[in-house]
Coordinates of C-alpha atoms in Angstrom, one line a residue:
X241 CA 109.7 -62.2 -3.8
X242 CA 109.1 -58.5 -2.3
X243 CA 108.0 -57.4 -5.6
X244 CA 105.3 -60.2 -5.7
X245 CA 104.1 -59.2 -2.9
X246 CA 103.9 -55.5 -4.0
X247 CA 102.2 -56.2 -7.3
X248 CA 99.6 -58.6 -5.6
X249 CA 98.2 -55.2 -3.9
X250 CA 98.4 -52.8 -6.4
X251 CA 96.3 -55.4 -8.4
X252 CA 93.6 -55.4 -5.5
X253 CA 90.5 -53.5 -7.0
X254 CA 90.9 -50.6 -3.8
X255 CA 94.7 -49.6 -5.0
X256 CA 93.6 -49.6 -8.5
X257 CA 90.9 -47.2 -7.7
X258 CA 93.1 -44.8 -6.4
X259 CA 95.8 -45.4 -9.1
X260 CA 98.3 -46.6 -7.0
X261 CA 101.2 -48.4 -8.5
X262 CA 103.1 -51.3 -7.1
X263 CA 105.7 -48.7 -6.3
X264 CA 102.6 -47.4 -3.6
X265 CA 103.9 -50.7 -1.2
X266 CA 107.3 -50.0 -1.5
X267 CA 108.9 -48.8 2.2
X268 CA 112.2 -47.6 -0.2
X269 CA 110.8 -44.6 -1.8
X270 CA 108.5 -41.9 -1.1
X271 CA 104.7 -42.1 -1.6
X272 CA 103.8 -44.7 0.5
X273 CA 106.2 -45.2 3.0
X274 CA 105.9 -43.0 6.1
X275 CA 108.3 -39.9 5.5
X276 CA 108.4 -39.5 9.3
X277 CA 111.1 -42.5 9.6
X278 CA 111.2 -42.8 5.8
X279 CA 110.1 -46.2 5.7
X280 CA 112.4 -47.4 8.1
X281 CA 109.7 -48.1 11.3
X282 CA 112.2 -46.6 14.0
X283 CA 113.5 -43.2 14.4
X284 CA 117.0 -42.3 16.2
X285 CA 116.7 -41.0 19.6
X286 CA 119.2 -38.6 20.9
X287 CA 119.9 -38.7 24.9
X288 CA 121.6 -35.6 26.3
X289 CA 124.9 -36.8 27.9
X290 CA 124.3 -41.0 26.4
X291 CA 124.7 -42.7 23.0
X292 CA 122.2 -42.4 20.9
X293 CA 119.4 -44.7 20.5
X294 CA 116.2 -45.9 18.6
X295 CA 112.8 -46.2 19.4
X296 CA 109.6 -47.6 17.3
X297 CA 108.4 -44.3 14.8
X298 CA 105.8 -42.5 16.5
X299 CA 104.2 -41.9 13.0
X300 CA 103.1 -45.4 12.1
X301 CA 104.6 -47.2 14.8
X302 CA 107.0 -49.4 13.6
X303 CA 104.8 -50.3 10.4
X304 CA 106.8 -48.2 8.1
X305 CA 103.9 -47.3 5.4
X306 CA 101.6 -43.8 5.8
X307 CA 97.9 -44.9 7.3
X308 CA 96.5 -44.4 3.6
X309 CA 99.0 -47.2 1.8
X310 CA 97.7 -49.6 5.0
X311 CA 94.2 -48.8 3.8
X312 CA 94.7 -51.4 1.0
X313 CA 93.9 -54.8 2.1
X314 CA 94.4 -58.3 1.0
X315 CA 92.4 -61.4 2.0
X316 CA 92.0 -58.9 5.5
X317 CA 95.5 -58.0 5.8
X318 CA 97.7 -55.0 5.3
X319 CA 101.0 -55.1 3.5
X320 CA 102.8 -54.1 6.7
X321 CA 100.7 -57.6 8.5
X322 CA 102.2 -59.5 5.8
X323 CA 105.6 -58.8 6.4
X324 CA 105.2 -59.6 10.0
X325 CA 104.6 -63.0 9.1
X326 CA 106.8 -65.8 9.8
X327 CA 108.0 -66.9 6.2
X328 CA 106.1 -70.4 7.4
X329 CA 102.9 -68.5 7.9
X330 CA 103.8 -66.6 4.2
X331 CA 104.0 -69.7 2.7
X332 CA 100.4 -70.2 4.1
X333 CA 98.9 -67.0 3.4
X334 CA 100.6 -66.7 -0.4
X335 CA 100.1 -70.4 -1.2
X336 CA 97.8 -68.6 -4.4
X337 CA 100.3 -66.8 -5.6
X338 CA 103.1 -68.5 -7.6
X339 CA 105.4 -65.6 -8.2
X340 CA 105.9 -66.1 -4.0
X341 CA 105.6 -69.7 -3.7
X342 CA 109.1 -70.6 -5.1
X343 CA 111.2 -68.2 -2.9
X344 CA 109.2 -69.1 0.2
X345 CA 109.5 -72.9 -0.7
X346 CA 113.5 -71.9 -0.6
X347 CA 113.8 -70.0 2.3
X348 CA 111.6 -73.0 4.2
X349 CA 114.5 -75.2 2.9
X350 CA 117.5 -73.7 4.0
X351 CA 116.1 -73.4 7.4
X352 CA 114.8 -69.8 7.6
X353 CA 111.2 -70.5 8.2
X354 CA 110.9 -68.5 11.2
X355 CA 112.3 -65.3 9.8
X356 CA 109.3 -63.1 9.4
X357 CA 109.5 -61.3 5.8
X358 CA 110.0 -57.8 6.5
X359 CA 113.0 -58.4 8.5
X360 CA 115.3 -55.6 8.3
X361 CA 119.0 -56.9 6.3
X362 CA 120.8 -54.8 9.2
X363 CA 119.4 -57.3 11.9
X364 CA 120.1 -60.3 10.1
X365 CA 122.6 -62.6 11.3
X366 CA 125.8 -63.5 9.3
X367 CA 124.6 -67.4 9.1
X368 CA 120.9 -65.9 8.5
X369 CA 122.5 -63.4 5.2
X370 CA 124.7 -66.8 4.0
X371 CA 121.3 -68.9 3.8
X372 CA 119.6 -66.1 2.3
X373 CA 121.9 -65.5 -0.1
X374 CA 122.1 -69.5 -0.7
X375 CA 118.0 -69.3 -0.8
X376 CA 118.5 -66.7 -3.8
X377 CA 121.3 -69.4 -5.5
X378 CA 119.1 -71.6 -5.1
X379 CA 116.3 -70.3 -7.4
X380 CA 118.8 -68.9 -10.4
X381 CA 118.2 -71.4 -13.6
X382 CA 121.8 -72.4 -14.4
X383 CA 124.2 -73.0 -11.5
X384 CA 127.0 -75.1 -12.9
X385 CA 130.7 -73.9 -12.4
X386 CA 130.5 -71.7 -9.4
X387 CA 132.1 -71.7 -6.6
X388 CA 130.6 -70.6 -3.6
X389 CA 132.3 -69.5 -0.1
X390 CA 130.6 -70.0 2.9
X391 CA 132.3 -68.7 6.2
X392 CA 130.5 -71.1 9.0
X393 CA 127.2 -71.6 7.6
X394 CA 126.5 -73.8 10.4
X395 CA 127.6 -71.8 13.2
X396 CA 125.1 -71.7 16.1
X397 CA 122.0 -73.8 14.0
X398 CA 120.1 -77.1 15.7
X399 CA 121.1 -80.0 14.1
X400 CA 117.8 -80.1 12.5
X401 CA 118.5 -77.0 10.8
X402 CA 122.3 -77.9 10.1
X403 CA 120.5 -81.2 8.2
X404 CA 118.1 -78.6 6.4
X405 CA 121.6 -76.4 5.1
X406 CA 123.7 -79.4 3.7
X407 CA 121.1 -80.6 1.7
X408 CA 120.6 -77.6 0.2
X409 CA 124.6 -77.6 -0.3
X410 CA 124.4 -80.9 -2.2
X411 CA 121.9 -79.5 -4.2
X412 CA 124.4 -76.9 -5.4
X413 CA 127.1 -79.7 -6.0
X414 CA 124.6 -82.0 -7.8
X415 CA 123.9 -78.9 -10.2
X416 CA 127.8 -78.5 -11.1
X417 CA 129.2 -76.1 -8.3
X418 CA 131.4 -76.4 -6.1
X419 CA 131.0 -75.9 -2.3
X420 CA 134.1 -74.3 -0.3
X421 CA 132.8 -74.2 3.9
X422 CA 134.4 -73.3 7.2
X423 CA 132.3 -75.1 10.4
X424 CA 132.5 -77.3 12.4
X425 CA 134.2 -80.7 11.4
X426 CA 131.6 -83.1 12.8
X427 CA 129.2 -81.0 10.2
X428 CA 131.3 -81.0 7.1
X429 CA 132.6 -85.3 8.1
X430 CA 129.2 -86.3 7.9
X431 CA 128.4 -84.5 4.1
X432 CA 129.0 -88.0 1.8
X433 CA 130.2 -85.8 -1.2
X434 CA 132.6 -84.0 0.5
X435 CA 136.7 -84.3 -0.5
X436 CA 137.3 -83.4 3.2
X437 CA 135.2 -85.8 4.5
X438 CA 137.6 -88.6 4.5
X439 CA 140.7 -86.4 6.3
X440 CA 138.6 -84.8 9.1
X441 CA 136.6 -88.3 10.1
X442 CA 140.7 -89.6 10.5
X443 CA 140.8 -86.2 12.5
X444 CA 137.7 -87.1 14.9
X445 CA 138.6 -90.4 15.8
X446 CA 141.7 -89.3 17.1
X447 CA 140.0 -86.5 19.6

């Protein structure tokens, strides 16, 4: 979805004055990024006699692009605004551009609307990578015969949310796979196509 986004700026008529590539609004590589925390947005701190510690980059503050890449705009907003936003305020902002629109759509449905786009994989949580990963499943054209794992995908998420996950999980069995989950057994009781279903509702009435 990244690389949409990417594209969709270097295709702006101020990015293709100045010859910049999508590879100009990537944070992974030089040219673009700020070199100061090398696309990162925060820079280790070291303490004299404590553990060391970060702190926002005093370069672009926390923005992780060089002040000439943030020059580019689209419909009034920087690449580094738009991976601020909420992927439910993406979904907004993108709604014109298809190449984002199905991977947005996904992330909505598995529940991780409030994740803003630019958040970094290192501060996910392990349920937030599962969905993601799932999200990505998801979208792939042919999904029969697989097995997927899923250690507590349903660990710490609002009911509402929890509802959001398991349809997404029939979705995966109604296309041919095969869903394998550790949670909680209220969650996993409830799924009608489940083959535990049956042995852990026996389980609950007896608690």
């Amino acid at each position: 979805m990244f690389d949409a986004v990417r594209k969709l700026y270097a295709a702006t008529d101020a990015a293709r004055a100045r010859g910049y590539g999508a590879g100009r609004f990537s944070f992974n590589v030089a040219g673009g990024r700020c070199e100061t925390c090398q696309g990162e947005g925060f820079v280790s701190v070291e303490l004299l006699f404590l553990p060391g510690n970060y702190a926002p980059c005093p370069t672009c503050h926390g923005d992780r692009y060089n002040s000439e890449t943030l020059e580019i705009t689209y419909r009034d907003k920087n690449i580094a605004e738009v991976l601020a936003l909420s992927v439910d305020d993406a979904a907004t902002f993108l709604a014109d551009v298809p190449a984002a629109v199905r991977s947005l759509r996904t992330l909505r449905e598995v529940g991780l609307g409030y994740l803003p786009l630019g958040q970094p994989a290192t501060e996910l949580s392990g349920g937030e990578a599962q969905r993601i990963k799932l999200a990505t499943e998801l979208q792939r054209a042919h999904r029969g015969h697989t097995l997927y794992l899923l250690d507590e995908p349903t660990s710490g998420l609002h009911p509402a949310d929890t509802a959001l996950l398991l349809r997404q999980l029939h979705r995966l069995v109604d296309a041919g796979g095969r869903v394998v989950a550790t949670g909680t057994p209220a969650d996993i009781a409830q799924a009608d196509e489940s083959v535990t279903a049956p042995y852990l509702a026996r389980r609950l009435e007896r608690t």
